[in-house]
Short mmCIF file of C-alpha atoms in Angstrom, two decimals:
data_model
loop_
_atom_site.label_atom_id
_atom_site.label_comp_id
_atom_site.label_asym_id
_atom_site.label_seq_id
_atom_site.Cartn_x
_atom_site.Cartn_y
_atom_site.Cartn_z
CA GLU A 1 -9.12 3.23 -0.76
CA VAL A 2 -8.93 4.47 3.37
CA GLN A 3 -10.61 1.23 3.86
CA GLY A 4 -8.83 -1.13 1.87
CA ALA A 5 -5.40 0.87 3.14
CA ALA A 6 -6.78 0.17 7.04
CA MET A 7 -7.52 -3.33 5.95
CA GLY A 8 -3.92 -4.10 4.41
CA THR A 9 -2.13 -2.76 7.53
CA GLN A 10 -4.40 -5.03 9.99
CA HIS A 11 -3.79 -7.69 7.58
CA LEU A 12 0.50 -6.92 8.43
CA ILE A 13 -0.70 -6.70 12.26
CA ASP A 14 -2.24 -9.92 12.04
CA LEU A 15 0.95 -11.38 11.39
CA GLY A 16 2.10 -9.79 14.08
CA HIS A 17 4.22 -7.01 12.55
CA ARG A 18 4.91 -3.95 14.65
CA ARG A 19 7.37 -1.94 13.29
CA ILE A 20 5.81 -1.01 9.63
CA ALA A 21 7.30 1.26 7.36
CA PHE A 22 5.18 3.33 4.79
CA PHE A 23 6.47 4.10 1.32
CA GLY A 24 3.89 6.99 0.10
CA GLY A 25 3.19 8.55 -2.68
CA PRO A 26 3.06 12.47 -3.62
CA ALA A 27 1.88 14.05 0.26
CA GLN A 28 -0.35 16.41 -1.94
CA SER A 29 -1.83 13.40 -3.65
CA TYR A 30 -5.69 12.34 -2.58
CA SER A 31 -4.69 8.55 -2.89
CA ALA A 32 -1.73 8.79 -1.04
CA ARG A 33 -3.25 10.84 1.82
CA SER A 34 -6.41 8.17 1.51
CA ARG A 35 -3.74 5.25 1.88
CA PHE A 36 -1.41 6.97 4.71
CA LEU A 37 -4.84 7.80 6.71
CA GLY A 38 -6.10 4.06 6.55
CA PHE A 39 -2.46 3.38 7.80
CA GLN A 40 -2.69 5.28 10.75
CA ARG A 41 -5.99 4.28 11.65
CA ALA A 42 -5.17 0.81 11.44
CA LEU A 43 -1.97 1.35 13.89
CA ALA A 44 -3.84 3.35 16.26
CA MET A 45 -7.08 1.18 16.30
CA ASN A 46 -4.06 -1.24 17.59
CA GLY A 47 -2.81 0.51 19.76
CA LEU A 48 0.31 1.20 17.38
CA ASP A 49 2.27 4.47 16.93
CA SER A 50 3.09 4.86 13.15
CA ALA A 51 6.97 6.00 14.03
CA PRO A 52 7.80 9.27 11.96
CA GLU A 53 11.15 7.64 11.25
CA LEU A 54 9.48 4.63 9.15
CA ILE A 55 7.90 7.25 6.68
CA ARG A 56 8.40 8.06 3.33
CA HIS A 57 6.95 10.67 0.78
CA GLY A 58 7.63 9.94 -2.46
CA HIS A 59 6.80 9.37 -6.28
CA TRP A 60 4.43 6.63 -7.24
CA GLU A 61 7.39 5.30 -8.71
CA GLU A 62 9.33 1.86 -8.42
CA ALA A 63 12.71 3.98 -7.52
CA HIS A 64 11.09 5.90 -4.40
CA GLY A 65 10.89 2.10 -2.66
CA PHE A 66 14.02 1.26 -3.90
CA ALA A 67 15.85 4.09 -2.43
CA ALA A 68 13.11 4.47 0.57
CA VAL A 69 14.70 0.88 1.57
CA PHE A 70 17.92 1.63 1.65
CA ASP A 71 17.74 5.06 3.12
CA LEU A 72 15.66 3.13 6.16
CA MET A 73 18.80 0.60 6.16
CA ALA A 74 21.46 3.08 6.12
CA MET A 75 19.80 4.84 9.37
CA ARG A 76 19.71 1.19 11.32
CA ALA A 77 16.02 1.81 11.41
CA GLU A 78 14.16 -1.18 12.82
CA PHE A 79 10.76 -2.43 10.75
CA THR A 80 9.49 -5.77 9.90
CA ALA A 81 6.95 -5.17 7.10
CA ILE A 82 6.70 -2.31 4.56
CA PHE A 83 3.35 -0.49 3.08
CA GLY A 84 3.72 0.64 -0.40
CA ALA A 85 1.15 3.20 -1.15
CA ASN A 86 1.29 1.45 -4.75
CA ASP A 87 2.26 -1.73 -6.30
CA PHE A 88 5.11 -0.27 -8.27
CA ILE A 89 6.15 1.59 -4.80
CA ALA A 90 5.99 -1.93 -2.89
CA ALA A 91 8.26 -3.74 -5.86
CA GLY A 92 10.76 -1.39 -5.81
CA ALA A 93 10.98 -2.27 -1.96
CA LEU A 94 10.83 -6.04 -2.78
CA HIS A 95 13.75 -5.43 -5.06
CA ALA A 96 15.65 -3.54 -2.78
CA LEU A 97 15.27 -6.10 -0.09
CA GLN A 98 16.45 -8.92 -2.18
CA THR A 99 19.57 -7.03 -3.53
CA LEU A 100 20.50 -6.62 0.24
CA GLY A 101 19.91 -10.32 0.90
CA ARG A 102 16.56 -10.30 2.81
CA ARG A 103 13.81 -13.10 2.51
CA ILE A 104 10.75 -11.93 1.60
CA PRO A 105 8.22 -12.37 3.73
CA GLN A 106 10.99 -14.17 6.54
CA ASP A 107 12.87 -10.69 7.19
CA VAL A 108 10.12 -7.99 6.12
CA ALA A 109 6.92 -8.33 4.90
CA VAL A 110 5.91 -6.43 1.78
CA LEU A 111 2.64 -4.93 1.15
CA GLY A 112 1.45 -3.26 -1.63
CA PHE A 113 -2.11 -1.62 -3.09
CA ASP A 114 -3.79 -1.69 -6.36
CA ASP A 115 -3.06 -5.22 -7.60
CA HIS A 116 -1.32 -3.97 -10.89
CA THR A 117 -0.20 -6.57 -13.44
CA THR A 118 2.93 -5.54 -11.20
CA ALA A 119 2.13 -7.52 -8.20
CA ARG A 120 0.95 -11.20 -9.94
CA ILE A 121 4.65 -11.17 -11.95
CA VAL A 122 7.40 -10.12 -8.89
CA ARG A 123 8.90 -12.42 -7.03
CA PRO A 124 7.56 -13.73 -4.59
CA GLY A 125 4.26 -12.69 -5.46
CA LEU A 126 3.18 -9.01 -3.95
CA THR A 127 0.27 -9.32 -1.40
CA THR A 128 -2.20 -6.13 -2.36
CA VAL A 129 -5.20 -4.15 -2.08
CA ALA A 130 -7.25 -4.41 -5.17
CA LEU A 131 -8.36 -0.72 -6.16
CA PRO A 132 -11.80 -2.13 -8.19
CA SER A 133 -10.99 -0.21 -11.59
CA ARG A 134 -13.93 -1.81 -13.45
CA GLU A 135 -16.23 -0.70 -10.24
CA MET A 136 -14.83 2.80 -10.41
CA GLY A 137 -15.49 3.26 -13.99
CA ARG A 138 -18.84 2.21 -13.42
CA ALA A 139 -19.99 4.65 -10.53
CA ALA A 140 -18.01 7.26 -12.80
CA ALA A 141 -19.95 6.66 -15.24
CA ARG A 142 -22.99 6.55 -13.75
CA LEU A 143 -22.42 10.11 -12.62
CA LEU A 144 -21.79 11.64 -15.88
CA VAL A 145 -25.23 10.04 -17.21
CA ALA A 146 -26.92 11.40 -14.47
CA LEU A 147 -25.05 14.93 -15.01
CA ILE A 148 -25.71 15.09 -18.42
CA ALA A 149 -29.34 14.28 -17.50
CA GLY A 150 -29.91 16.89 -15.61
CA GLU A 151 -29.90 15.55 -12.23
CA PRO A 152 -28.43 16.57 -9.17
CA VAL A 153 -25.59 15.14 -7.79
CA GLY A 154 -24.18 17.48 -5.35
CA ASP A 155 -21.45 15.59 -3.69
CA ARG A 156 -22.26 11.94 -4.06
CA ALA A 157 -19.60 9.67 -3.15
CA GLU A 158 -19.68 6.08 -3.42
CA SER A 159 -17.84 3.51 -1.11
CA LEU A 160 -16.31 0.76 -3.04
CA PRO A 161 -14.70 -2.48 -1.02
CA CYS A 162 -11.22 -2.76 -1.97
CA PRO A 163 -10.31 -6.48 -1.28
CA LEU A 164 -7.11 -7.73 0.11
CA VAL A 165 -5.35 -10.01 -2.35
CA VAL A 166 -3.06 -12.39 -0.16
CA ARG A 167 0.37 -13.85 -2.13
CA GLN A 168 3.33 -14.41 -0.86
CA SER A 169 5.15 -11.34 0.03
CA THR A 170 3.40 -11.71 3.41
CA ILE A 171 2.64 -15.31 3.80
CA ALA A 172 5.54 -18.01 3.21
CA THR A 173 4.18 -20.82 1.64
#
């Protein structure tokens, strides 16, 4: 998830974005922390700061993304892109931006994470980092089989690729 978040953030940076908001899940969540770490790493690798005023941690639902946009707008925060730590948060941000009359991606680009069905049905289509759910299930099954067989598994961890799925929320077509 760290590499996937870094890749998604790099995509936004490559498009010219320098003020990127991050809307994450609960701060105590492993996934939220991993995705935030990847976001921060990509910014640092490009000599950019993660502006604390653009960071919002909350829950994994659309309402968080929606409220976070309104919160930043009320503060008159300057940003040109949003990284939603999951597709639901990003979809909420899309909805809020559209409610405020912002054009996506011309005014604000939006990126999600997971490649949930939501990413394919919102308009504009949501650019997202795909979480390889099937491969994760297979890896978990392999680990379970090894445990049942009595094989030592230790701290075995697999790193799975999280491809970027580019849609219209970051690239105008």
